[in-house]
Short mmCIF file of C-alpha atoms in Angstrom, two decimals:
data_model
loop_
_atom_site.label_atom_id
_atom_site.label_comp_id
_atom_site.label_asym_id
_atom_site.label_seq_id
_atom_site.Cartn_x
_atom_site.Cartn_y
_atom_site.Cartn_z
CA UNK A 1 18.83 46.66 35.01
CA UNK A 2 19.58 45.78 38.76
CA UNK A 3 20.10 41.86 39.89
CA UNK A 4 16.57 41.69 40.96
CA UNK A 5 15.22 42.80 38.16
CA UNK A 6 17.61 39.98 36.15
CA UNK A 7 16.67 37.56 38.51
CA UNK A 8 12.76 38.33 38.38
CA UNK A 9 12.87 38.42 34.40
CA UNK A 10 14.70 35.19 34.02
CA UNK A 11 12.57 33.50 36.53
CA UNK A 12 8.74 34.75 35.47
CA UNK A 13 10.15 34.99 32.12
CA UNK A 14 11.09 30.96 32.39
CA UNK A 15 7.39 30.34 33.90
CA UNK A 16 5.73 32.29 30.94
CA UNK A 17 7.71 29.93 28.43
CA UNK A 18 7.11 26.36 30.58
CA UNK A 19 3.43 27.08 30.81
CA UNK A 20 3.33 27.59 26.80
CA UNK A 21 5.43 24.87 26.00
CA UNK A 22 3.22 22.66 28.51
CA UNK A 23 0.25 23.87 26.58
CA UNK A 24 1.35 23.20 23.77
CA UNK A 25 2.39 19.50 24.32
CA UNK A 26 -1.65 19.12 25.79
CA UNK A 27 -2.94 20.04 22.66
CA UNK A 28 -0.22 17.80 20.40
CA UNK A 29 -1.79 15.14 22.22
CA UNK A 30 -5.05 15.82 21.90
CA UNK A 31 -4.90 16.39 18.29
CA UNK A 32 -2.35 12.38 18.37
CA UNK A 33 -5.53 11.06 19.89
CA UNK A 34 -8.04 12.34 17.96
CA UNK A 35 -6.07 11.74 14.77
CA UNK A 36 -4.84 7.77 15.59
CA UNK A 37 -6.86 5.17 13.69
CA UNK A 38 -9.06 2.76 15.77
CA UNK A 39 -7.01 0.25 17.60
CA UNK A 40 -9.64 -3.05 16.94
CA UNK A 41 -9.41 -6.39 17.97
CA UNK A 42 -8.24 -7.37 14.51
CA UNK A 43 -6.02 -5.13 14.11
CA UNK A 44 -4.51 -6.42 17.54
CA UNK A 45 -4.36 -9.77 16.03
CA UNK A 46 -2.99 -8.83 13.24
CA UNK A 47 0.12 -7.64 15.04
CA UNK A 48 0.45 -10.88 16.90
CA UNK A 49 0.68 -12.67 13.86
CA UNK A 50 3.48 -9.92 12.55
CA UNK A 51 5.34 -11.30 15.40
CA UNK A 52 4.52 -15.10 14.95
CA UNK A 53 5.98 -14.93 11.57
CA UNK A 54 8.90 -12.69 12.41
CA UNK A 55 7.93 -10.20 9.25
CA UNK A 56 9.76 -7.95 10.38
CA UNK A 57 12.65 -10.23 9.84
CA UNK A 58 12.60 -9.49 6.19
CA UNK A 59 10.34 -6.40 5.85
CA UNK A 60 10.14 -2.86 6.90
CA UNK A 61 7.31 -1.23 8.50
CA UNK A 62 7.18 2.44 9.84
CA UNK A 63 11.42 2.63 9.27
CA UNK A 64 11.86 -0.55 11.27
CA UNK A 65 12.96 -3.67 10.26
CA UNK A 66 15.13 -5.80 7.09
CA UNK A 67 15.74 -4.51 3.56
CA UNK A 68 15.65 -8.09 2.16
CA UNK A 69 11.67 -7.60 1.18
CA UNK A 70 9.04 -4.86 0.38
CA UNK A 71 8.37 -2.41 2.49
CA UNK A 72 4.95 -2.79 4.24
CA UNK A 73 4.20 0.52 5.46
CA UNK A 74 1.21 1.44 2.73
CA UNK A 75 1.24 -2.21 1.21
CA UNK A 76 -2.55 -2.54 1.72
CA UNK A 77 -2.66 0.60 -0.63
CA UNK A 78 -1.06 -0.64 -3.81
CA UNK A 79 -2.28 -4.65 -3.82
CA UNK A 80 -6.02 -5.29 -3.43
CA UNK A 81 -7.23 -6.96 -0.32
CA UNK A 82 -8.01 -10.34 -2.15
CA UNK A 83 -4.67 -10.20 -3.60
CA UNK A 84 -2.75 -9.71 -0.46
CA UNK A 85 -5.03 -12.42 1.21
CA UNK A 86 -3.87 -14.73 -1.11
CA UNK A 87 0.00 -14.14 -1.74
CA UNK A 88 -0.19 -14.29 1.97
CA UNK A 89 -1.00 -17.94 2.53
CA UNK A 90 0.72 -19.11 -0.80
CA UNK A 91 3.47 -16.73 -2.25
CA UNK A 92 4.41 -19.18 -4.82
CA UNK A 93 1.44 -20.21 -5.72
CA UNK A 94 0.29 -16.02 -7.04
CA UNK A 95 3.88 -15.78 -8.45
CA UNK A 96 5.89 -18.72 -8.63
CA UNK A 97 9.38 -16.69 -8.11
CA UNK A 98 8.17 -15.31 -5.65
CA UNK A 99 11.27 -15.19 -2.64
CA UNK A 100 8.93 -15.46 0.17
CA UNK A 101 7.79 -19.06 1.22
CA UNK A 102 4.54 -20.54 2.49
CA UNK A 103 4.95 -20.05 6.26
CA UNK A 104 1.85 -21.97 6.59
CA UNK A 105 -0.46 -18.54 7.15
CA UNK A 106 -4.37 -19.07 7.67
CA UNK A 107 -7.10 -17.88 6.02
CA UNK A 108 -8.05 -16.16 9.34
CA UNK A 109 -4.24 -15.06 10.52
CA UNK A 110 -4.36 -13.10 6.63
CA UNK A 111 -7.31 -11.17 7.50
CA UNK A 112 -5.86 -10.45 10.53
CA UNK A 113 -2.66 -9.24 9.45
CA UNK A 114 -4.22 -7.50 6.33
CA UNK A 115 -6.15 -5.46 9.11
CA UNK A 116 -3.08 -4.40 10.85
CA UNK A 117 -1.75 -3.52 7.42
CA UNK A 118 -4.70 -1.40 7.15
CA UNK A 119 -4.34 0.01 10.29
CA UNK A 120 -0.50 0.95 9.77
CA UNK A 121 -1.56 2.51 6.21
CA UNK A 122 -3.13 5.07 7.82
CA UNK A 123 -0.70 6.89 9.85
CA UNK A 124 0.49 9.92 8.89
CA UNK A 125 3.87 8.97 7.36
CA UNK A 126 4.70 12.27 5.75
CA UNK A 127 4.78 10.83 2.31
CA UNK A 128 7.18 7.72 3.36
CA UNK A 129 8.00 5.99 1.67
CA UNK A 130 8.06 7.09 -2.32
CA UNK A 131 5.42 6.04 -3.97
CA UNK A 132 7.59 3.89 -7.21
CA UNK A 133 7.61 5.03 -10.39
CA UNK A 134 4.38 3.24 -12.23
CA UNK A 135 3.77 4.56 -15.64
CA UNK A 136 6.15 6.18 -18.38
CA UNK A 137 5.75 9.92 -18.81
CA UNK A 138 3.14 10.73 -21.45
CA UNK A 139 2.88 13.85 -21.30
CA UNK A 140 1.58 16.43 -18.84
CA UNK A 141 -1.43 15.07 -17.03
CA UNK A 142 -1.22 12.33 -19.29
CA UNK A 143 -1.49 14.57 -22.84
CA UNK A 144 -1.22 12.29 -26.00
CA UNK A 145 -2.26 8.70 -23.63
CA UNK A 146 -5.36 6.44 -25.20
CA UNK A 147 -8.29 5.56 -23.49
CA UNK A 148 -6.83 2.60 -22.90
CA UNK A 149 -3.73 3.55 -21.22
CA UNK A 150 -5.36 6.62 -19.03
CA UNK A 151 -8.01 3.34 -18.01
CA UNK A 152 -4.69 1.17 -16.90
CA UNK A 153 -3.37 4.15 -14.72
CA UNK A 154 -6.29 5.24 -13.34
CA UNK A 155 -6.97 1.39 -11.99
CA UNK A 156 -3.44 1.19 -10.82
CA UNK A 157 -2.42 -1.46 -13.19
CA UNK A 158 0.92 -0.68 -12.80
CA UNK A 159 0.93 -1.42 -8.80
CA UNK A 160 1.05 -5.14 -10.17
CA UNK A 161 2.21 -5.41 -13.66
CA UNK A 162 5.28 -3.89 -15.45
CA UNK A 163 5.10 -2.35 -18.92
CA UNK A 164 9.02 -2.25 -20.07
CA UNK A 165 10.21 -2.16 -16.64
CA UNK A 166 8.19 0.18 -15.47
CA UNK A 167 5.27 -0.68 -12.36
CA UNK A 168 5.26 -3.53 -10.24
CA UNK A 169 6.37 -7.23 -10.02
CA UNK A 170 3.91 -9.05 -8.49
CA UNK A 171 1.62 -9.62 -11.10
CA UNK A 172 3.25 -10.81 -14.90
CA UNK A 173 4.81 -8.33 -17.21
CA UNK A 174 2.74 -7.15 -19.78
CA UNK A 175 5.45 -5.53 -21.87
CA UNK A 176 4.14 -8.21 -24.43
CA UNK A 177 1.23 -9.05 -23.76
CA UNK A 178 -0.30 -8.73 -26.80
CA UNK A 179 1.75 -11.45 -28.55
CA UNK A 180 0.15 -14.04 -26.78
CA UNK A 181 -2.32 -14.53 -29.12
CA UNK A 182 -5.16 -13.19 -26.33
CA UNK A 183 -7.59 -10.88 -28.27
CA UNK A 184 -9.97 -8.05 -26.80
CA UNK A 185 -12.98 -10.26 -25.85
CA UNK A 186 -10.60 -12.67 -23.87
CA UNK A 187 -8.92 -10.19 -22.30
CA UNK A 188 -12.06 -8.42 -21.13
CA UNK A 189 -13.09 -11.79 -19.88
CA UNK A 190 -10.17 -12.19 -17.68
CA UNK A 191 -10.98 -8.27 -16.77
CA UNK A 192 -14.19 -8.67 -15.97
CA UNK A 193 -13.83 -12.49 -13.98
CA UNK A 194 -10.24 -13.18 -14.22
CA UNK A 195 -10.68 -16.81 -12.59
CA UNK A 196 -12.59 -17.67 -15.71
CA UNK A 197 -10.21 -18.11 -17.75
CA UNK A 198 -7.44 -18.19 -15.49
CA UNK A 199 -8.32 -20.45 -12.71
CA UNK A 200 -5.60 -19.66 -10.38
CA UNK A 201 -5.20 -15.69 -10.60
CA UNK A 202 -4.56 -13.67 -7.76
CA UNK A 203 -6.35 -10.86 -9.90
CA UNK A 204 -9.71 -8.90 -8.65
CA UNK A 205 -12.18 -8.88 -10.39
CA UNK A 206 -13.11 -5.29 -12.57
CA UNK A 207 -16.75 -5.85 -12.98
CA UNK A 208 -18.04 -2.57 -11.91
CA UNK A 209 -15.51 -1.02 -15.16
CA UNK A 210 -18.22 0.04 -17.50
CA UNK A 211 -17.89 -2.43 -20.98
CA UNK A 212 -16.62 0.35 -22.82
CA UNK A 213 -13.97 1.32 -20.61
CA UNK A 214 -13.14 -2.66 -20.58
CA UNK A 215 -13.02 -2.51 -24.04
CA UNK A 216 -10.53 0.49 -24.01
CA UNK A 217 -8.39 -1.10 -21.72
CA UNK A 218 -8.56 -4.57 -23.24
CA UNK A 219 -7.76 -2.88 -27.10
CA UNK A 220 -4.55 -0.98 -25.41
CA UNK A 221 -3.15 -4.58 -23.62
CA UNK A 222 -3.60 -6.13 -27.12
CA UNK A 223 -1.52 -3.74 -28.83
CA UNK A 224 1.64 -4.19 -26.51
CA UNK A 225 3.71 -6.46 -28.78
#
């Protein structure tokens, strides 16, 4: 091959390549655009009020931030919206060891930042972080679980509550539960309106359970002694 021919195959050869590459990039950003949840007003004050209260200062959020608290990348998809709402404006007052204090958060500066939450929840993470571990193996597919306990997965229980150190912390362990005396109709009471008999919970409210998936769940809860 003579010089020109070098010099002609490098130089087309280098065009051929840029105008892919350039194509490519158009349509990666195209697709970004099309993909990228709905930047709303809310969701804009919801990041203000990240930033008021320095949460970053103590959590993580899309890899950035402390490792003192929970990360709060796909919080909004493990705690119910009244839950959050609440813990928000009075930690302490949901869980009373709770380490975060009452920063003095309104009722309108939690819907805000739950929004943001919501908004951040929804990018395309790549499966970051882990989801925690939230029930003990039973099984494949759940083979040899009751009613009851298939019921407590299915409703994410566990994102809360812990069953002998397994799920959440930000609801009470219910490793033993069933020693408190509490029998099925109470506890698909508190189920069903958990403010009625606890006037303070953080809990949602299960009403739309059917009663005899209730039951199920309640009978399981009573036997964990």
């Amino acid at each position: 091959m003579s010089n020109k021919a070098a010099r002609n195959l490098f130089i087309f050869g280098s065009l051929f390549f840029f105008v892919i590459f350039l194509g490519l990039t158009v349509d990666t950003m195209n697709q970004i655009d099309g993909r990228a949840p709905e930047v709303t007003k809310e969701v804009d004050a919801g990041k203000m009020v990240w930033q008021k209260y320095d949460c970053i200062g103590c959590h993580t959020i899309l890899g950035n931030g402390s490792y003192f608290a929970p990360d709060m990348t796909k919080a909004v998809e493990r705690k119910p919206d009244g839950y959050l709402k609440q813990f928000l404006m009075d930690p302490r007052g949901v869980k009373p060891t709770a380490a975060m204090p009452k920063l003095g958060i309104t009722s309108q500066e939690a819907d805000d930042l739950i929004a943001f939450l919501t908004w951040i929840s929804k990018i395309d993470t790549n499966g970051w972080p882990p989801k925690p571990i939230l029930a003990a193996a039973a099984g494949v597919g759940g083979q040899g679980q009751t009613r009851g306990q298939q019921i407590y997965q299915s409703q994410g229980c566990s994102n809360c509550h812990n069953i002998n150190g397994i799920g959440g912390t930000s609801g009470p362990e219910l490793t033993r539960v069933g020693a408190n005396g509490k029998d099925v109709a109470w506890h698909v009471k508190h189920l069903k309106q958990p403010r009625s008999v606890v006037p303070n919970s953080a809990m949602p409210p299960y009403a739309a359970i059917s009663d005899d998936d209730l039951k199920s769940l309640a009978a399981y809860l009573v036997t964990l002694k």
